[in-house]
Tab-separated table of C-alpha atoms and ligand atoms in Angstrom:
chain	number	residue	atom	x	y	z
R	16	MET	CA	-17.354	30.602	2.697
R	17	ALA	CA	-18.417	29.882	-0.405
R	18	SER	CA	-21.747	29.032	-0.671
R	19	ALA	CA	-22.390	27.674	-4.089
R	20	ALA	CA	-21.920	24.084	-4.722
R	21	GLU	CA	-18.497	23.283	-4.899
R	22	ASP	CA	-17.327	20.801	-7.425
R	23	LEU	CA	-14.981	18.014	-5.468
R	24	SER	CA	-13.972	16.094	-8.341
R	25	ALA	CA	-10.174	17.242	-8.146
R	26	LEU	CA	-10.085	16.901	-4.810
R	27	THR	CA	-9.571	12.936	-4.457
R	28	THR	CA	-7.720	10.259	-6.374
R	29	LEU	CA	-10.480	8.720	-7.516
R	30	GLU	CA	-11.589	12.089	-9.209
R	31	LEU	CA	-15.580	10.758	-8.491
R	32	PRO	CA	-18.032	13.992	-9.520
R	33	ALA	CA	-19.324	15.291	-6.484
R	34	LYS	CA	-20.712	18.779	-4.840
R	35	ALA	CA	-20.579	20.111	-1.431
R	36	THR	CA	-22.485	22.984	0.168
R	37	ALA	CA	-19.422	25.085	0.666
R	38	ARG	CA	-15.549	24.316	0.879
R	39	ARG	CA	-12.636	25.499	2.317
R	40	ASP	CA	-8.943	25.558	2.783
R	41	VAL	CA	-7.546	26.376	6.251
R	42	ALA	CA	-3.846	27.449	7.038
R	43	ASP	CA	-3.299	27.719	10.962
R	44	LEU	CA	-5.566	27.007	13.819
R	45	PRO	CA	-6.940	30.831	14.388
R	46	ALA	CA	-8.724	30.219	10.595
R	47	LEU	CA	-9.468	26.626	11.356
R	48	ARG	CA	-11.724	28.019	14.272
R	49	GLU	CA	-12.937	30.544	12.094
R	50	ALA	CA	-14.310	28.129	9.782
R	51	LEU	CA	-15.350	25.687	12.679
R	52	ASP	CA	-17.556	28.595	14.031
R	53	VAL	CA	-19.192	29.659	10.388
R	54	ALA	CA	-19.777	25.793	9.961
R	55	ARG	CA	-21.508	25.404	13.081
R	56	ALA	CA	-23.559	28.787	12.721
R	57	ALA	CA	-25.074	27.685	9.699
R	58	GLY	CA	-25.511	24.226	10.568
R	59	LEU	CA	-23.809	22.571	8.254
R	60	PRO	CA	-21.488	19.441	9.124
R	61	VAL	CA	-17.787	19.561	8.457
R	62	ILE	CA	-15.897	16.806	6.458
R	63	VAL	CA	-11.875	16.806	6.856
R	64	LEU	CA	-9.742	15.971	3.566
R	65	GLY	CA	-6.367	15.770	3.089
R	66	GLU	CA	-5.378	14.745	-0.483
R	67	GLY	CA	-8.128	12.591	-0.837
R	68	SER	CA	-6.558	9.442	-1.501
R	69	ASN	CA	-8.949	7.182	0.767
R	70	VAL	CA	-12.346	8.812	0.115
R	71	VAL	CA	-14.976	8.170	-2.128
R	72	PHE	CA	-17.811	10.753	-2.614
R	73	ALA	CA	-20.972	8.432	-3.315
R	74	GLY	CA	-23.029	11.323	-4.197
R	75	ASP	CA	-23.237	14.982	-3.334
R	76	VAL	CA	-23.009	16.068	0.528
R	77	GLU	CA	-24.623	18.882	2.202
R	78	ALA	CA	-21.834	19.790	4.426
R	79	LEU	CA	-18.464	22.358	4.301
R	80	VAL	CA	-15.159	20.306	2.817
R	81	LEU	CA	-12.376	21.147	5.114
R	82	ARG	CA	-9.041	20.905	4.225
R	83	TYR	CA	-6.076	21.915	7.157
R	84	THR	CA	-2.746	22.439	5.066
R	85	ALA	CA	-0.703	23.956	7.746
R	86	THR	CA	2.844	22.510	7.393
R	87	GLY	CA	6.121	22.709	9.512
R	88	ARG	CA	8.280	19.978	11.236
R	89	THR	CA	10.077	20.744	14.403
R	90	VAL	CA	12.372	18.629	16.339
R	91	LEU	CA	10.982	18.617	20.522
R	92	ALA	CA	14.124	16.313	21.406
R	93	GLU	CA	16.585	14.462	20.409
R	94	ASP	CA	19.283	12.079	22.058
R	95	ASP	CA	21.661	9.384	20.675
R	96	GLU	CA	18.633	7.190	20.522
R	97	SER	CA	16.124	8.726	19.375
R	98	VAL	CA	14.413	11.775	17.941
R	99	THR	CA	11.296	13.172	18.646
R	100	LEU	CA	8.976	15.320	15.752
R	101	ARG	CA	6.256	17.613	15.517
R	102	VAL	CA	4.928	17.693	12.271
R	103	ALA	CA	2.019	19.561	11.074
R	104	ALA	CA	-1.607	17.576	9.615
R	105	GLY	CA	-0.781	19.281	5.961
R	106	GLU	CA	2.768	17.889	5.667
R	107	HIS	CA	2.521	15.059	2.612
R	108	TRP	CA	3.233	11.926	3.550
R	109	HIS	CA	6.272	10.498	1.864
R	110	SER	CA	8.104	13.966	1.659
R	111	LEU	CA	7.879	13.246	6.016
R	112	VAL	CA	9.451	9.534	5.131
R	113	ALA	CA	12.319	10.652	2.735
R	114	TRP	CA	13.320	13.471	4.867
R	115	CYS	CA	13.220	11.457	7.628
R	116	LEU	CA	15.688	8.752	6.121
R	117	GLU	CA	18.088	11.340	5.081
R	118	GLN	CA	18.158	12.811	8.443
R	119	GLY	CA	19.236	9.673	9.691
R	120	TYR	CA	15.741	9.260	11.911
R	121	HIS	CA	14.991	5.576	11.394
R	122	GLY	CA	10.932	3.604	11.577
R	123	PHE	CA	9.222	4.898	8.385
R	124	GLU	CA	10.911	3.258	5.710
R	125	ASN	CA	8.459	0.521	4.908
R	126	LEU	CA	5.594	3.381	4.713
R	127	ALA	CA	7.570	4.802	1.905
R	128	LEU	CA	5.385	6.334	-1.062
R	129	ILE	CA	1.632	5.779	0.820
R	130	PRO	CA	-0.189	8.685	-0.868
R	131	GLY	CA	-1.688	11.380	1.558
R	132	THR	CA	-1.152	13.719	4.335
R	133	VAL	CA	0.299	13.355	7.928
R	134	GLY	CA	-3.412	14.411	9.377
R	135	ALA	CA	-4.984	11.354	7.911
R	136	ALA	CA	-2.104	8.881	8.617
R	137	PRO	CA	-3.564	8.002	12.129
R	138	ILE	CA	-6.632	8.121	11.033
R	139	GLN	CA	-6.546	4.432	9.549
R	140	ASN	CA	-2.978	3.927	10.763
R	141	ILE	CA	-1.367	3.318	7.810
R	142	GLY	CA	0.653	0.347	6.699
R	143	ALA	CA	2.394	-1.083	4.801
R	144	TYR	CA	5.328	-4.227	4.174
R	145	GLY	CA	5.064	-5.487	7.387
R	146	VAL	CA	5.164	-1.878	9.321
R	147	GLU	CA	2.390	0.507	10.860
R	148	LEU	CA	2.259	3.922	11.829
R	149	ALA	CA	0.932	3.160	15.437
R	150	PRO	CA	4.361	2.401	17.534
R	151	PHE	CA	5.506	5.847	16.783
R	152	VAL	CA	2.978	8.226	17.263
R	153	GLU	CA	3.455	9.716	20.543
R	154	ALA	CA	0.556	12.402	20.485
R	155	VAL	CA	-2.064	13.603	18.108
R	156	HIS	CA	-3.089	17.016	18.403
R	157	ALA	CA	-6.460	18.043	17.345
R	158	VAL	CA	-9.290	20.893	17.797
R	159	ARG	CA	-12.975	19.268	18.002
R	160	ILE	CA	-15.100	20.184	15.411
R	161	ALA	CA	-18.254	20.934	17.911
R	162	ASP	CA	-16.468	23.604	19.858
R	163	GLY	CA	-12.920	24.440	18.838
R	164	GLU	CA	-11.497	23.210	21.818
R	165	SER	CA	-7.767	21.557	21.348
R	166	LEU	CA	-7.285	17.817	22.431
R	167	VAL	CA	-3.987	16.353	22.690
R	168	LEU	CA	-4.508	12.409	22.231
R	169	SER	CA	-1.741	9.856	23.921
R	170	ARG	CA	-0.806	6.775	21.588
R	171	SER	CA	-3.340	4.480	23.908
R	172	ASP	CA	-5.931	7.127	23.619
R	173	CYS	CA	-5.899	6.488	19.948
R	174	ALA	CA	-6.505	2.658	20.065
R	175	PHE	CA	-4.834	1.688	16.958
R	176	GLY	CA	-5.414	-1.359	15.386
R	177	TYR	CA	-5.266	-2.535	12.090
R	178	ARG	CA	-6.259	-0.080	9.683
R	179	ASP	CA	-8.522	1.451	12.767
R	180	SER	CA	-8.058	4.141	15.347
R	181	VAL	CA	-10.498	6.201	17.566
R	182	PHE	CA	-10.879	8.569	14.928
R	183	LYS	CA	-13.134	5.972	13.162
R	184	GLY	CA	-15.245	4.984	16.358
R	185	ALA	CA	-15.595	6.980	19.130
R	186	LEU	CA	-14.127	10.421	17.300
R	187	ARG	CA	-15.525	9.770	13.668
R	188	ASP	CA	-16.140	13.080	12.474
R	189	ALA	CA	-15.440	14.747	15.919
R	190	VAL	CA	-11.717	16.154	15.351
R	191	VAL	CA	-9.580	18.093	12.652
R	192	ILE	CA	-6.093	16.496	13.375
R	193	THR	CA	-3.618	19.654	13.354
R	194	ALA	CA	-0.154	17.710	13.840
R	195	VAL	CA	1.429	14.369	15.145
R	196	ASP	CA	4.024	13.655	17.244
R	197	PHE	CA	6.333	11.444	16.414
R	198	ARG	CA	9.209	9.463	17.689
R	199	LEU	CA	11.937	7.519	15.416
R	200	GLN	CA	14.944	6.064	15.777
R	201	ARG	CA	18.585	7.318	15.265
R	202	THR	CA	19.982	3.441	14.754
R	203	ALA	CA	18.183	1.555	11.888
R	204	ALA	CA	16.881	-1.365	12.482
R	205	PRO	CA	15.284	-2.926	9.011
R	206	VAL	CA	12.058	-4.583	9.097
R	207	THR	CA	12.268	-6.975	5.897
R	208	ASP	CA	10.272	-10.118	6.742
R	209	TYR	CA	7.334	-9.060	4.771
R	210	PRO	CA	7.364	-11.692	1.981
R	211	THR	CA	7.667	-9.690	-1.203
R	212	LEU	CA	10.149	-6.970	0.354
R	213	ARG	CA	11.984	-9.909	1.645
R	214	GLU	CA	12.179	-11.045	-2.191
R	215	ALA	CA	13.145	-7.926	-3.584
R	216	LEU	CA	16.208	-7.643	-0.920
R	217	ALA	CA	17.689	-11.151	-1.414
R	218	GLY	CA	21.090	-11.859	-3.022
R	219	ARG	CA	22.933	-8.804	-1.660
R	220	ALA	CA	26.369	-9.372	-0.065
R	221	GLN	CA	25.691	-7.322	3.184
R	222	ALA	CA	22.681	-6.704	5.432
R	223	PRO	CA	19.885	-4.309	3.707
R	224	GLY	CA	20.203	-1.020	5.407
R	225	PRO	CA	17.425	1.559	5.629
R	226	ARG	CA	17.864	3.300	2.028
R	227	ASP	CA	17.752	-0.067	0.685
R	228	VAL	CA	14.391	-0.898	2.140
R	229	PHE	CA	12.957	2.313	1.208
R	230	ASP	CA	14.217	1.934	-2.394
R	231	ALA	CA	12.868	-1.846	-2.754
R	232	VAL	CA	9.929	-0.199	-0.991
R	233	VAL	CA	9.244	2.532	-3.657
R	234	ALA	CA	10.273	0.171	-6.421
R	235	LEU	CA	7.581	-2.492	-5.665
R	236	ARG	CA	4.915	0.324	-4.971
R	237	ARG	CA	5.942	1.655	-8.444
R	238	ALA	CA	5.588	-1.934	-10.155
R	239	ARG	CA	2.606	-3.067	-8.567
R	240	LEU	CA	0.233	0.012	-7.879
R	241	PRO	CA	-1.385	1.970	-10.433
R	242	ASP	CA	-0.347	5.673	-10.329
R	243	PRO	CA	-3.426	7.577	-8.627
R	244	ALA	CA	-2.234	10.218	-11.517
R	245	THR	CA	-3.139	8.288	-14.677
R	246	THR	CA	-5.580	6.044	-13.222
R	247	PRO	CA	-7.913	7.309	-10.410
R	248	ASN	CA	-8.170	4.991	-7.627
R	249	ALA	CA	-7.848	4.951	-3.765
R	250	GLY	CA	-5.452	2.272	-3.244
R	251	SER	CA	-6.629	-0.953	-1.673
R	252	PHE	CA	-10.664	-1.252	-1.998
R	253	PHE	CA	-11.016	-3.834	1.075
R	254	LYS	CA	-9.579	-4.521	4.142
R	255	ASN	CA	-7.896	-8.263	4.534
R	256	PRO	CA	-10.570	-9.872	6.450
R	257	VAL	CA	-9.704	-11.627	9.655
R	258	VAL	CA	-10.948	-15.093	10.575
R	259	ASP	CA	-10.953	-17.365	13.195
R	260	THR	CA	-7.821	-19.854	13.415
R	261	ALA	CA	-10.502	-22.916	13.144
R	262	THR	CA	-12.181	-21.190	9.825
R	263	ALA	CA	-8.951	-20.278	8.833
R	264	ASP	CA	-8.199	-24.075	8.791
R	265	GLU	CA	-11.334	-25.372	6.897
R	266	LEU	CA	-10.628	-22.687	4.408
R	267	ALA	CA	-6.830	-23.997	4.025
R	268	ARG	CA	-8.429	-27.207	3.813
R	269	ARG	CA	-10.798	-26.446	0.957
R	270	TYR	CA	-8.700	-24.162	-1.121
R	271	PRO	CA	-4.758	-25.328	-0.693
R	272	GLY	CA	-2.529	-22.520	-1.607
R	273	MET	CA	-4.810	-19.793	0.010
R	274	PRO	CA	-2.798	-17.123	1.475
R	275	GLN	CA	-3.126	-16.688	5.466
R	276	PHE	CA	-1.114	-14.723	7.885
R	277	GLU	CA	-0.726	-14.430	11.818
R	278	ALA	CA	-3.036	-11.842	13.346
R	279	PRO	CA	-4.871	-10.796	16.103
R	280	GLY	CA	-7.289	-12.767	16.722
R	281	GLY	CA	-6.911	-15.693	14.087
R	282	ARG	CA	-5.644	-15.395	10.978
R	283	LYS	CA	-5.614	-12.765	8.142
R	284	LEU	CA	-6.606	-13.590	4.368
R	285	ALA	CA	-5.586	-11.845	1.197
R	286	ALA	CA	-8.793	-9.494	0.026
R	287	GLY	CA	-7.100	-9.550	-3.455
R	288	TRP	CA	-6.534	-13.245	-3.688
R	289	LEU	CA	-10.247	-14.225	-2.558
R	290	ILE	CA	-11.508	-11.396	-5.121
R	291	GLU	CA	-9.131	-12.553	-8.012
R	292	GLN	CA	-10.728	-16.329	-7.335
R	293	CYS	CA	-14.216	-15.157	-8.029
R	294	GLY	CA	-13.078	-14.010	-10.840
R	295	TRP	CA	-13.112	-10.267	-10.713
R	296	ARG	CA	-9.943	-9.280	-12.085
R	297	GLY	CA	-9.819	-6.664	-14.943
R	298	VAL	CA	-13.779	-6.725	-14.552
R	299	GLU	CA	-15.310	-3.159	-15.782
R	300	GLY	CA	-18.553	-1.699	-16.834
R	301	GLU	CA	-20.248	2.123	-15.903
R	302	GLY	CA	-16.792	3.826	-15.772
R	303	VAL	CA	-15.813	1.844	-13.391
R	304	ALA	CA	-13.367	-1.385	-12.865
R	305	VAL	CA	-11.075	-3.836	-10.841
R	306	HIS	CA	-7.901	-2.934	-11.669
R	307	PRO	CA	-6.543	-5.663	-14.426
R	308	GLY	CA	-2.932	-6.074	-12.513
R	309	HIS	CA	-4.308	-5.765	-8.694
R	310	ALA	CA	-7.952	-7.296	-8.006
R	311	LEU	CA	-7.657	-5.153	-4.541
R	312	VAL	CA	-7.582	-1.988	-6.312
R	313	LEU	CA	-10.886	-0.524	-7.915
R	314	VAL	CA	-10.145	2.308	-10.399
R	315	SER	CA	-12.451	4.862	-12.093
R	316	HIS	CA	-12.450	5.345	-15.936
R	317	GLY	CA	-14.808	8.634	-15.501
R	318	GLY	CA	-17.843	6.283	-14.003
R	319	ASP	CA	-19.153	8.034	-10.381
R	320	GLY	CA	-19.401	6.781	-7.006
R	321	ARG	CA	-22.805	5.054	-7.380
R	322	ALA	CA	-21.331	2.592	-9.844
R	323	LEU	CA	-18.032	2.165	-7.847
R	324	LEU	CA	-20.233	1.240	-5.227
R	325	ALA	CA	-22.676	-1.178	-6.888
R	326	LEU	CA	-19.391	-3.136	-7.682
R	327	ALA	CA	-18.168	-3.407	-4.631
R	328	ARG	CA	-21.364	-4.721	-3.347
R	329	ARG	CA	-20.896	-6.944	-6.133
R	330	ILE	CA	-18.033	-8.473	-5.018
R	331	GLN	CA	-18.607	-8.473	-1.630
R	332	ALA	CA	-21.612	-10.693	-2.480
R	333	SER	CA	-19.265	-12.694	-4.501
R	334	VAL	CA	-16.674	-13.329	-2.002
R	335	ALA	CA	-19.112	-13.792	0.779
R	336	GLU	CA	-20.888	-16.343	-1.483
R	337	THR	CA	-17.985	-18.568	-1.908
R	338	PHE	CA	-15.705	-18.096	0.914
R	339	GLY	CA	-18.448	-17.040	3.756
R	340	CYS	CA	-16.233	-14.375	4.523
R	341	HIS	CA	-16.876	-10.482	4.670
R	342	LEU	CA	-14.771	-7.839	2.755
R	343	GLU	CA	-15.117	-4.630	4.646
R	344	ILE	CA	-14.198	-1.578	2.206
R	345	GLU	CA	-11.331	0.353	3.245
R	346	PRO	CA	-11.927	4.212	2.167
R	347	ARG	CA	-14.507	6.159	3.810
R	348	VAL	CA	-17.490	6.880	1.912
R	349	TYR	CA	-19.615	9.983	2.127
R	350	GLY	CA	-22.951	11.063	0.027
R	351	VAL	CA	-25.131	8.043	1.024
R	352	ALA	CA	-26.601	6.690	3.818
R	353	ALA	CA	-24.744	4.074	5.598
M	23	FAD	C1	-2.068	4.293	-4.621
M	23	FAD	C2	-2.768	4.015	-3.143
M	23	FAD	C3	-2.110	3.513	-2.701
M	23	FAD	C4	-2.342	3.102	-1.022
M	23	FAD	N1	-1.544	2.624	0.047
M	23	FAD	C5	-1.508	2.641	1.186
M	23	FAD	C6	-1.513	1.743	2.402
M	23	FAD	O1	-0.289	0.762	1.399
M	23	FAD	N2	-1.104	1.684	3.280
M	23	FAD	C7	-2.439	2.359	3.653
M	23	FAD	O2	-2.389	2.243	4.905
M	23	FAD	N3	-3.427	3.046	2.897
M	23	FAD	C8	-2.898	3.046	1.619
M	23	FAD	N4	-3.688	4.001	0.780
M	23	FAD	C9	-4.537	5.154	1.424
M	23	FAD	C10	-4.400	6.384	1.964
M	23	FAD	O3	-3.296	6.883	1.208
M	23	FAD	C11	-3.892	6.244	3.410
M	23	FAD	O4	-5.111	6.090	3.923
M	23	FAD	C12	-3.575	8.026	3.718
M	23	FAD	O5	-3.497	7.970	5.119
M	23	FAD	C13	-4.875	8.723	3.215
M	23	FAD	O6	-4.029	10.308	3.332
M	23	FAD	P1	-5.235	11.285	2.830
M	23	FAD	O7	-4.201	13.111	3.245
M	23	FAD	O8	-5.385	11.430	1.547
M	23	FAD	O9	-6.235	11.554	3.434
M	23	FAD	P2	-7.874	11.473	2.935
M	23	FAD	O10	-8.373	10.997	2.269
M	23	FAD	O11	-8.277	13.034	2.622
M	23	FAD	O12	-8.548	11.000	4.218
M	23	FAD	C14	-8.985	9.913	4.734
M	23	FAD	C15	-9.738	9.808	6.009
M	23	FAD	O13	-8.826	10.849	6.898
M	23	FAD	C16	-9.860	12.017	7.702
M	23	FAD	N5	-8.875	13.291	7.467
M	23	FAD	C17	-8.033	13.412	6.591
M	23	FAD	N6	-7.185	14.561	7.277
M	23	FAD	C18	-7.430	14.348	8.720
M	23	FAD	C19	-7.581	15.422	9.712
M	23	FAD	N7	-6.483	16.435	8.916
M	23	FAD	N8	-8.080	15.405	10.450
M	23	FAD	C20	-9.069	14.487	11.103
M	23	FAD	N9	-9.322	13.720	9.796
M	23	FAD	C21	-8.803	13.618	8.725
M	23	FAD	C22	-10.911	12.351	6.636
M	23	FAD	O14	-11.847	12.620	6.948
M	23	FAD	C23	-11.179	10.952	5.634
M	23	FAD	O15	-12.059	10.183	6.339
M	23	FAD	C24	-3.287	4.389	-0.430
M	23	FAD	C25	-4.077	5.211	-1.131
M	23	FAD	C26	-3.876	4.737	-2.914
M	23	FAD	C27	-4.412	6.063	-3.414
């Protein structure tokens, strides 16, 4: 294991400057267990990374930054109705979605083009265009960082919620996910009720099929979201806040036109709309900015994590002052006291 300070800037889509005590990529279970043993012996905490598309390094970290890069897709069971797949954690998420579509395994179409790995997908229960990962997950396979033991978690063990799971709670920083089992359908049942997707698919002679949904989602995402390859970003920087129904009604009365969506516990507000109303769209300084086309996305133009988080805190304060609701940061932040 390297002991010199390791540069992390190329490991995340925000490309923020930061260093780690050590970093290592491992491609199989024996190498993973050996790396965990070495970190334990050196007294180093472990930070697990995938493609770094939902991570902010706000400063240097005294840790082993570890990527589990194993790939592979295995059909565990298949019948006329469904298929169960085991997919290794290092697989690229969008490649899996595209492959499933080609195979006639349906359900993932709305989740096309979400950056990242299969191993990271359960962490925040990735979701987009009216679909979340959770209902497709049969099991999550993991290795416990503390002792190298193998664990298998069922869907209910994962405690999935909106951009949430047990891996952000009781098992935060406690496991390396090594594979995920998914169950997909052989008959497509396209989900097209998300407003922008419905609009994109409107006016067709025939009901949209799974390929139409996949293509529409890819086109919408390409048109709406900045590409991290050219504009370093981590996607949505804040979760959409959920408020109780009475608060939502009062906000709707004060701000006609405020988008609101039914959600468990009340109504979900559109964080991007709240930020835009507070005048933050396109604001920039110190090498970081609110994207001019999408107020929910913070971008880096060579700035650092401290500048990015300072901008995020100013946005949180102004949204709290104007609308009385708290915006929670979506990406995982490392390198600062919580
Ligand atoms: C342009 C853009 C658009 C996005 N759009 C969406 C979207 O529509 N919906 C959505 O839900 N997300 C979206 N995201 C966020 C991101 O794509 C997802 O959170 C994705 O799952 C992160 O994958 P990753 O491999 O990059 O994980 P990383 O960013 O490397 O890690 C994220 C978290 O997962 C943990 N982790 C990663 N791999 C493992 C593992 N094998 N075992 C244990 N822990 C692990 C890390 O420790 C970290 O806490 C977007 C991001 C970008 C940049």
